[in-house]
């Protein structure tokens, strides 16, 4: 590696973290290494040995620490969470800016509560595949630089092989990090955190109000991206929402197969708090918690500041709508704007819902001009398609190219992830590698991967996902 890791977070006061080394593991073995990402970060792939991927050896300049944060989990306040199984090693810097390197599953920390600080193969594979697929789809996200087996087992409902993920993020600063300092009444800490986070993520937004506005816009655009690909995060707690605007924490997440706006996958989301179509509102709920945390830093009269913060939050909806409409117009092949476009998109979505049409396959089929095989109610299709064709006729460019860039052929389908995990548990990692390879080009997959595009048969359908602990 040309340069040592930097550690700007470790320069913040000691109450921001606990210095903590990864716990060594018995027998590190590399599962997968993201060579292309390593090179983008200026890291020689050879530096990322199995020892480094599991934390048995540290990259030069590492200053390992566990970050403290708080959060609302399913609406319930938890005053102290923190990295219970993750360790921030340090940061790489380059023309891309600054990126955290973090090991997930690297052993216990003071924030582990009753947890073992470890991760097992399943969630590590899931996060690797889904986070890299999100990146390839153009969705802001943390990334997977590598994954390794520990040679140890982890006790969950049964014993599983242990694994560690090396995660890359613009930062791991969450809404819950701000909540932690606000709840402590530590306004000095809060101001230091704001300075640090604004400098890293929103350098033109240094005041608390401007920062709130920047995070609001970034999150509104992020959630619009999720919806445009049928993605359900599943656990949008405030500790799982970054201020950078990157998707983080791929626990019980899933891409929908059959489209229904109320879809929920997570086994712990019993009331559908984080259902597909609830995601914009829940993002806004989380942003209101960020606003509350930032209030003590806002100048002048408290009531006036609260009122202004409320106005800033009210911009979520227009930001979200603008991004959502732009992304969904492109899915129909539209680059220009007309008044009836939203109704056209909604018209298709409601027909897809009543036909239980596969979300990804239906939009992919529009590229060929015909999704009637998916919207199985012929009357419903026939009452929509002519309006769409008429609208397309008024488009200047080549709509099929617009759709080819907006409608992926491949997404990480749940049953394929599950299949990769089950094979991995038998020691066969080929399906995992094949899925990860295929998802590098989701809009334009090689013909050999087209079987991965097929929606699940009824007996393959995965209806529940479990938290990645
Ligand atoms: P998550 O649901 O993954 O966002 O995690 C919520 C909180 O639980 C965070 O503070 C995690 O660090 C902690 N946590 C999750 N799994 C473990 C584990 N196996 N050991 C220790 N802490 C954990
Ligand atoms: Mg989390």
Coordinates of C-alpha atoms and ligand atoms in Angstrom, one line a residue:
X1 CA 0.0 0.0 0.0
X2 CA 1.4 3.3 -1.0
X3 CA 0.3 5.1 2.1
X4 CA -0.5 4.2 5.7
X5 CA -4.1 4.4 6.9
X6 CA -5.2 7.7 8.3
X7 CA -7.4 8.1 11.4
X8 CA -9.2 11.3 11.5
X9 CA -12.0 9.8 13.6
X10 CA -9.4 8.7 16.1
X11 CA -8.3 12.3 16.5
X12 CA -11.7 13.1 18.0
X13 CA -11.9 13.1 21.8
X14 CA -11.7 9.7 23.6
X15 CA -15.5 9.7 24.4
X16 CA -16.3 9.2 20.7
X17 CA -15.0 5.6 20.8
X18 CA -13.1 2.9 22.6
X19 CA -9.7 1.8 21.2
X20 CA -10.0 -1.9 20.6
X21 CA -8.1 -4.4 18.5
X22 CA -9.8 -7.1 16.6
X23 CA -9.8 -10.5 18.4
X24 CA -7.5 -12.9 16.5
X25 CA -9.3 -15.9 14.9
X26 CA -8.1 -19.5 14.5
X27 CA -7.6 -20.1 10.8
X28 CA -8.2 -17.2 8.4
X29 CA -9.1 -18.1 4.8
X30 CA -10.1 -15.6 2.2
X31 CA -13.6 -16.1 0.8
X32 CA -13.6 -13.3 -1.7
X33 CA -11.4 -10.2 -2.4
X34 CA -12.7 -7.2 -4.3
X35 CA -9.5 -6.5 -6.3
X36 CA -11.1 -3.8 -8.5
X37 CA -12.2 -1.8 -5.4
X38 CA -8.8 -2.3 -3.7
X39 CA -7.1 -0.8 -6.7
X40 CA -9.6 2.1 -6.8
X41 CA -8.7 2.8 -3.2
X42 CA -4.9 2.6 -3.9
X43 CA -4.5 -0.6 -2.0
X44 CA -2.4 -3.4 -3.6
X45 CA -4.7 -6.5 -3.5
X46 CA -1.8 -8.5 -2.2
X47 CA -1.9 -6.4 1.0
X48 CA -5.3 -7.8 1.8
X49 CA -4.3 -11.3 3.0
X50 CA -6.7 -13.5 4.9
X51 CA -4.9 -12.4 8.0
X52 CA -5.7 -8.8 7.2
X53 CA -9.3 -9.6 6.2
X54 CA -10.0 -11.2 9.6
X55 CA -8.0 -8.7 11.7
X56 CA -5.2 -11.1 12.7
X57 CA -2.9 -8.7 11.0
X58 CA -3.3 -4.9 10.6
X59 CA -2.6 -2.7 7.7
X60 CA 0.2 -0.1 8.4
X61 CA -1.2 2.9 10.2
X62 CA -4.3 1.1 11.6
X63 CA -5.7 2.6 14.8
X64 CA -8.5 0.2 15.6
X65 CA -11.4 1.5 17.5
X66 CA -15.1 0.8 18.1
X67 CA -17.4 3.8 17.7
X68 CA -20.1 4.7 20.1
X69 CA -23.6 5.7 19.0
X70 CA -27.2 5.5 20.2
X71 CA -30.4 4.9 18.2
X72 CA -34.1 4.3 17.9
X73 CA -34.7 0.7 17.2
X74 CA -38.2 0.1 15.8
X75 CA -39.1 3.4 17.4
X76 CA -37.8 2.5 20.8
X77 CA -34.9 4.6 22.2
X78 CA -31.6 2.9 23.1
X79 CA -29.2 5.4 24.8
X80 CA -26.1 3.4 24.0
X81 CA -25.5 1.0 21.1
X82 CA -22.1 1.3 19.4
X83 CA -20.0 -1.0 17.4
X84 CA -20.7 -4.3 19.1
X85 CA -19.1 -6.5 16.5
X86 CA -17.4 -4.0 14.2
X87 CA -14.0 -2.3 14.4
X88 CA -12.9 0.7 12.5
X89 CA -9.3 0.2 11.3
X90 CA -8.7 3.6 9.9
X91 CA -9.3 5.6 6.6
X92 CA -7.8 5.6 3.2
X93 CA -7.5 8.9 1.4
X94 CA -7.1 9.6 -2.3
X95 CA -8.7 11.5 -5.2
X96 CA -12.0 9.8 -4.2
X97 CA -11.8 11.5 -0.8
X98 CA -11.8 9.6 2.4
X99 CA -13.1 6.1 3.0
X100 CA -13.4 4.1 6.3
X101 CA -12.1 0.6 6.4
X102 CA -14.1 -1.4 9.0
X103 CA -14.1 -5.1 10.0
X104 CA -17.5 -6.5 10.7
X105 CA -17.5 -9.6 12.9
X106 CA -14.1 -8.9 14.4
X107 CA -14.8 -9.7 18.1
X108 CA -16.3 -8.2 21.2
X109 CA -16.1 -4.6 22.2
X110 CA -17.4 -2.6 25.2
X111 CA -20.6 -2.1 23.1
X112 CA -21.3 -5.8 22.5
X113 CA -23.9 -6.1 25.3
X114 CA -24.8 -9.8 25.2
X115 CA -23.5 -10.4 21.7
X116 CA -20.4 -12.4 20.8
X117 CA -19.0 -9.8 18.5
X118 CA -19.0 -12.2 15.6
X119 CA -20.8 -12.7 12.3
X120 CA -21.5 -16.0 10.5
X121 CA -21.1 -16.9 6.8
X122 CA -24.7 -16.2 5.8
X123 CA -25.0 -12.5 6.7
X124 CA -21.4 -11.8 5.4
X125 CA -22.3 -13.3 2.0
X126 CA -25.6 -11.4 1.9
X127 CA -23.9 -8.1 2.7
X128 CA -21.1 -8.7 0.2
X129 CA -23.5 -9.6 -2.6
X130 CA -26.2 -7.0 -1.9
X131 CA -23.9 -4.0 -1.2
X132 CA -21.8 -4.7 -4.3
X133 CA -25.0 -5.2 -6.4
X134 CA -26.4 -1.8 -5.1
X135 CA -23.1 -0.1 -6.1
X136 CA -23.4 -1.7 -9.6
X137 CA -27.0 -0.5 -9.8
X138 CA -25.8 3.1 -9.1
X139 CA -27.2 3.3 -5.6
X140 CA -25.1 5.1 -3.0
X141 CA -23.9 2.4 -0.6
X142 CA -21.1 1.1 1.7
X143 CA -19.1 -1.5 -0.1
X144 CA -17.4 -4.9 0.4
X145 CA -13.7 -5.0 0.0
X146 CA -13.3 -8.5 1.1
X147 CA -14.7 -11.4 3.1
X148 CA -12.9 -14.2 5.0
X149 CA -13.7 -17.3 7.0
X150 CA -12.4 -17.3 10.6
X151 CA -12.0 -21.1 10.9
X152 CA -14.2 -20.8 14.0
X153 CA -17.8 -21.5 14.5
X154 CA -20.5 -19.1 15.8
X155 CA -23.5 -20.2 17.9
X156 CA -26.8 -19.0 16.6
X157 CA -29.9 -21.2 16.3
X158 CA -27.2 -23.7 15.5
X159 CA -23.4 -23.6 14.9
X160 CA -22.4 -21.8 11.8
X161 CA -19.0 -21.1 10.2
X162 CA -17.7 -17.7 11.4
X163 CA -16.8 -15.0 8.9
X164 CA -15.6 -11.4 8.7
X165 CA -16.5 -8.6 6.2
X166 CA -14.1 -5.8 5.4
X167 CA -16.5 -2.9 4.7
X168 CA -15.7 0.4 3.0
X169 CA -17.8 3.5 3.8
X170 CA -17.6 7.2 3.2
X171 CA -18.0 7.1 7.0
X172 CA -19.8 5.2 9.6
X173 CA -21.4 8.3 11.2
X174 CA -25.1 7.7 11.7
X175 CA -28.1 9.6 12.8
X176 CA -27.6 7.7 16.0
X177 CA -24.1 9.1 16.5
X178 CA -25.6 12.6 16.7
X179 CA -28.4 11.3 19.0
X180 CA -25.8 9.8 21.4
X181 CA -24.1 13.2 22.1
X182 CA -27.4 15.1 22.1
X183 CA -28.9 12.7 24.7
X184 CA -25.8 13.1 26.8
X185 CA -26.2 16.8 26.8
X186 CA -22.6 16.9 25.4
X187 CA -23.0 20.0 23.2
X188 CA -19.2 20.3 22.7
X189 CA -19.1 16.7 21.4
X190 CA -22.0 17.4 19.2
X191 CA -20.3 20.5 17.7
X192 CA -17.1 18.5 17.1
X193 CA -19.1 15.7 15.4
X194 CA -21.0 18.1 13.2
X195 CA -17.7 19.7 12.1
X196 CA -16.1 16.4 11.4
X197 CA -19.2 15.0 9.5
X198 CA -19.9 18.2 7.5
X199 CA -16.3 18.4 6.4
X200 CA -16.3 14.8 5.2
X201 CA -19.7 14.7 3.6
X202 CA -21.3 18.1 3.1
X203 CA -18.4 20.6 3.0
X204 CA -20.7 23.3 1.8
X205 CA -23.1 22.8 4.7
X206 CA -21.2 23.5 7.9
X207 CA -24.0 25.1 10.0
X208 CA -26.4 22.7 11.8
X209 CA -29.3 23.9 9.6
X210 CA -27.4 23.5 6.3
X211 CA -26.2 20.1 7.4
X212 CA -29.7 19.0 8.2
X213 CA -30.8 20.2 4.8
X214 CA -28.0 18.3 3.0
X215 CA -28.6 15.1 4.8
X216 CA -32.3 15.4 4.2
X217 CA -31.7 15.8 0.4
X218 CA -29.2 12.9 0.3
X219 CA -31.6 10.5 2.2
X220 CA -34.6 11.5 0.1
X221 CA -32.6 10.7 -3.1
X222 CA -31.3 7.5 -1.6
X223 CA -34.8 6.2 -0.7
X224 CA -36.1 7.1 -4.1
X225 CA -33.3 4.9 -5.6
X226 CA -34.3 2.0 -3.3
X227 CA -37.9 2.2 -4.5
X228 CA -36.9 2.3 -8.1
X229 CA -35.2 -1.1 -7.8
X230 CA -37.8 -2.7 -5.5
X231 CA -35.3 -2.7 -2.5
X232 CA -36.5 -3.1 1.1
X233 CA -33.9 -2.2 3.7
X234 CA -35.8 -3.9 6.5
X235 CA -34.2 -2.3 9.5
X236 CA -34.2 1.5 9.1
X237 CA -33.4 2.2 12.7
X238 CA -31.6 5.6 13.3
X239 CA -28.4 3.7 14.0
X240 CA -28.6 2.2 10.5
X241 CA -28.9 5.5 8.7
X242 CA -25.8 7.3 7.6
X243 CA -25.4 11.1 7.4
X244 CA -23.4 10.6 4.2
X245 CA -26.4 9.3 2.3
X246 CA -25.0 5.8 1.7
X247 CA -27.1 2.7 2.3
X248 CA -25.7 0.9 5.4
X249 CA -26.3 -2.4 7.3
X250 CA -27.6 -5.1 5.0
X251 CA -29.3 -7.3 7.6
X252 CA -32.8 -8.5 6.7
X253 CA -32.8 -6.5 3.4
X254 CA -34.3 -7.9 0.3
X255 CA -35.3 -7.0 -3.3
X256 CA -39.0 -7.7 -4.0
X257 CA -39.8 -10.4 -6.6
X258 CA -43.6 -9.9 -7.1
X259 CA -44.5 -6.3 -6.7
X260 CA -46.7 -5.2 -3.8
X261 CA -46.2 -1.8 -2.2
X262 CA -46.8 -3.2 1.3
X263 CA -44.1 -5.9 1.1
X264 CA -42.2 -6.8 4.3
X265 CA -39.5 -9.4 4.5
X266 CA -37.8 -9.0 7.9
X267 CA -38.9 -11.5 10.5
X268 CA -38.6 -9.0 13.3
X269 CA -40.6 -6.3 11.5
X270 CA -43.9 -7.6 12.7
X271 CA -46.0 -4.4 12.2
X272 CA -44.5 -3.5 8.8
X273 CA -42.8 -0.4 10.1
X274 CA -40.2 -0.7 7.4
X275 CA -42.4 -2.0 4.6
X276 CA -41.5 -1.1 1.0
X277 CA -43.8 1.9 0.7
X278 CA -43.2 3.0 4.3
X279 CA -39.6 3.7 3.7
X280 CA -39.8 7.4 2.7
X281 CA -41.9 8.2 5.8
X282 CA -39.5 6.3 8.0
X283 CA -36.5 8.1 6.5
X284 CA -38.2 11.3 7.4
X285 CA -39.0 10.1 10.9
X286 CA -35.3 9.4 11.3
X287 CA -34.4 12.8 9.9
X288 CA -36.7 14.4 12.5
X289 CA -34.5 12.7 15.2
X290 CA -31.4 14.2 13.6
X291 CA -33.1 17.6 13.6
X292 CA -33.9 17.2 17.3
X293 CA -30.3 16.3 18.0
X294 CA -29.0 19.3 16.2
X295 CA -31.3 21.8 17.8
X296 CA -29.0 22.6 20.7
X297 CA -26.3 23.8 18.2
X298 CA -28.7 26.1 16.4
X299 CA -28.3 29.8 17.0
X300 CA -30.8 32.2 18.4
X301 CA -34.3 31.7 19.7
X302 CA -35.1 28.0 20.2
X303 CA -38.7 28.2 18.9
X304 CA -37.6 30.0 15.7
X305 CA -34.8 27.4 15.2
X306 CA -37.3 24.5 15.7
X307 CA -39.6 26.2 13.1
X308 CA -36.8 26.6 10.6
X309 CA -35.7 22.9 11.1
X310 CA -39.3 21.8 10.5
X311 CA -39.3 23.8 7.2
X312 CA -36.0 22.1 6.3
X313 CA -37.6 18.7 6.9
X314 CA -40.6 19.6 4.8
X315 CA -38.2 19.7 1.8
X316 CA -37.8 15.9 2.1
X317 CA -41.0 15.3 0.2
X318 CA -40.2 17.5 -2.9
X319 CA -36.7 16.1 -3.0
X320 CA -38.0 12.6 -2.8
X321 CA -40.7 13.2 -5.4
X322 CA -38.4 14.8 -7.8
X323 CA -35.9 11.9 -7.6
X324 CA -38.6 9.3 -7.6
X325 CA -40.2 10.8 -10.7
X326 CA -36.9 11.2 -12.5
X327 CA -35.9 7.6 -11.8
X328 CA -39.3 6.1 -12.7
X329 CA -39.7 8.2 -15.8
X330 CA -36.4 6.6 -17.0
X331 CA -37.8 3.2 -16.2
X332 CA -40.6 3.9 -18.8
X333 CA -38.0 5.3 -21.3
X334 CA -38.8 8.9 -20.6
X335 CA -36.2 11.7 -20.3
X336 CA -38.5 14.6 -20.8
X337 CA -41.2 15.7 -18.4
X338 CA -45.0 15.9 -19.0
X339 CA -47.8 16.4 -16.6
X340 CA -49.3 12.9 -17.1
X341 CA -46.0 11.0 -16.4
X342 CA -46.6 10.3 -12.8
X343 CA -50.1 8.9 -13.5
X344 CA -48.5 6.7 -16.2
X345 CA -46.0 5.3 -13.7
X346 CA -48.7 4.8 -11.0
X347 CA -51.0 3.2 -13.6
X348 CA -48.4 0.6 -14.4
X349 CA -47.5 0.0 -10.8
X350 CA -51.1 -0.6 -9.7
X351 CA -51.6 -3.1 -12.6
X352 CA -48.3 -4.8 -11.6
X353 CA -49.6 -5.1 -8.0
X354 CA -52.9 -6.6 -9.0
X355 CA -51.2 -9.1 -11.4
X356 CA -48.4 -9.8 -8.7
X357 CA -46.0 -9.0 -11.6
X358 CA -42.4 -9.5 -10.9
X359 CA -40.9 -6.0 -10.3
X360 CA -37.6 -6.4 -12.0
X361 CA -38.7 -8.7 -14.9
X362 CA -41.6 -6.5 -15.8
X363 CA -39.5 -3.3 -16.1
X364 CA -36.8 -5.3 -17.9
X365 CA -39.5 -6.6 -20.4
X366 CA -40.5 -3.0 -21.2
X367 CA -37.1 -2.7 -22.8
X368 CA -38.4 -5.1 -25.5
X369 CA -41.6 -3.1 -25.6
X370 CA -43.8 -5.7 -24.1
X371 CA -44.4 -6.6 -20.5
X372 CA -47.8 -8.2 -21.1
X373 CA -46.4 -11.6 -20.1
X374 CA -45.9 -10.2 -16.6
X375 CA -49.0 -8.0 -16.2
X376 CA -51.1 -11.1 -16.7
X377 CA -54.5 -9.3 -16.6
X378 CA -54.7 -8.6 -20.3
X379 CA -57.4 -6.0 -19.9
X380 CA -55.3 -4.1 -17.4
X381 CA -52.3 -4.2 -19.8
X382 CA -54.4 -3.2 -22.8
X383 CA -55.8 -0.2 -20.8
X384 CA -52.3 1.1 -20.1
X385 CA -50.0 0.2 -23.0
X386 CA -51.5 2.5 -25.7
X387 CA -51.1 5.6 -23.4
X388 CA -47.4 4.6 -22.8
X389 CA -46.8 4.0 -26.6
X390 CA -48.4 7.4 -27.3
X391 CA -46.2 9.0 -24.7
X392 CA -43.1 7.3 -26.1
X393 CA -43.8 8.6 -29.5
X394 CA -43.3 12.1 -28.1
X395 CA -39.8 11.2 -26.7
X396 CA -36.9 12.7 -28.6
X397 CA -34.0 10.2 -28.1
X398 CA -34.0 6.4 -28.1
X399 CA -36.3 5.3 -25.2
X400 CA -34.9 1.7 -25.3
X401 CA -31.5 3.1 -24.3
X402 CA -33.0 5.1 -21.5
X403 CA -34.7 1.9 -20.2
X404 CA -31.6 -0.2 -20.6
X405 CA -29.8 2.1 -18.2
X406 CA -32.7 2.2 -15.7
X407 CA -34.1 -1.3 -15.7
X408 CA -31.7 -4.0 -14.6
X409 CA -32.0 -7.5 -15.9
X410 CA -30.4 -8.9 -12.7
X411 CA -30.9 -8.1 -9.1
X412 CA -29.7 -10.2 -6.1
X413 CA -32.8 -12.3 -5.8
X414 CA -33.5 -13.7 -2.4
X415 CA -33.7 -17.3 -3.5
X416 CA -30.4 -17.0 -5.2
X417 CA -28.7 -15.5 -2.1
X418 CA -30.3 -18.2 0.0
X419 CA -29.0 -20.9 -2.5
X420 CA -25.5 -19.4 -2.3
X421 CA -25.5 -19.4 1.5
X422 CA -26.8 -23.0 1.6
X423 CA -24.1 -24.1 -0.8
X424 CA -21.5 -22.1 1.2
X425 CA -22.5 -24.0 4.4
X426 CA -21.7 -27.2 2.5
X427 CA -18.3 -25.8 1.6
X428 CA -19.2 -25.0 -2.0
X429 CA -18.6 -21.3 -2.6
X430 CA -19.1 -21.4 -6.4
X431 CA -22.7 -20.2 -6.4
X432 CA -21.7 -17.2 -4.2
X433 CA -18.9 -16.3 -6.6
X434 CA -21.0 -16.7 -9.6
X435 CA -23.8 -14.5 -8.2
X436 CA -21.3 -11.8 -7.2
X437 CA -19.6 -12.0 -10.6
X438 CA -22.9 -11.8 -12.5
X439 CA -24.1 -8.8 -10.4
X440 CA -21.1 -6.7 -11.5
X441 CA -23.1 -5.9 -14.7
X442 CA -26.8 -6.0 -13.7
X443 CA -28.0 -4.0 -16.7
X444 CA -26.1 -6.0 -19.3
X445 CA -25.3 -9.4 -17.9
X446 CA -23.4 -12.0 -19.9
X447 CA -25.7 -14.6 -21.5
X448 CA -24.3 -17.3 -19.2
X449 CA -25.9 -15.6 -16.2
X450 CA -29.4 -15.2 -17.6
X451 CA -30.8 -18.0 -15.4
X452 CA -30.2 -15.7 -12.5
X453 CA -32.7 -13.3 -13.9
X454 CA -35.6 -15.7 -13.6
X455 CA -38.1 -15.0 -10.8
X456 CA -38.5 -17.7 -8.2
X457 CA -41.0 -20.6 -8.7
X458 CA -43.5 -20.7 -5.9
X459 CA -41.5 -23.4 -4.1
X460 CA -38.3 -21.3 -4.3
X461 CA -39.8 -18.1 -3.0
X462 CA -38.2 -16.7 0.1
X463 CA -40.8 -14.8 2.2
X464 CA -38.8 -14.1 5.3
X465 CA -35.3 -12.7 6.0
X466 CA -33.5 -12.6 9.3
X467 CA -31.4 -10.0 11.0
X468 CA -27.7 -10.5 10.1
X469 CA -26.4 -11.2 13.6
Ligands
LIG1 P1 -27.8 -4.1 13.8 O1 -29.2 -4.6 14.0 O2 -26.9 -5.0 13.0 O3 -27.8 -2.7 13.2 O4 -27.1 -4.0 15.2 C1 -27.7 -3.3 16.3 C2 -26.7 -3.3 17.4 O5 -26.4 -4.6 17.9 C3 -25.3 -2.7 17.1 O6 -24.9 -2.0 18.3 C4 -24.5 -3.9 16.8 O7 -23.1 -3.6 17.0 C5 -25.0 -4.8 17.9 N1 -24.8 -6.2 17.5 C6 -25.4 -6.9 16.5 N2 -24.9 -8.2 16.4 C7 -23.9 -8.3 17.4 C8 -23.1 -9.4 17.8 N3 -23.1 -10.6 17.2 N4 -22.3 -9.1 18.8 C9 -22.3 -7.9 19.5 N5 -23.0 -6.9 19.1 C10 -23.9 -7.1 18.1
LIG2 MG1 -26.4 -1.4 12.7

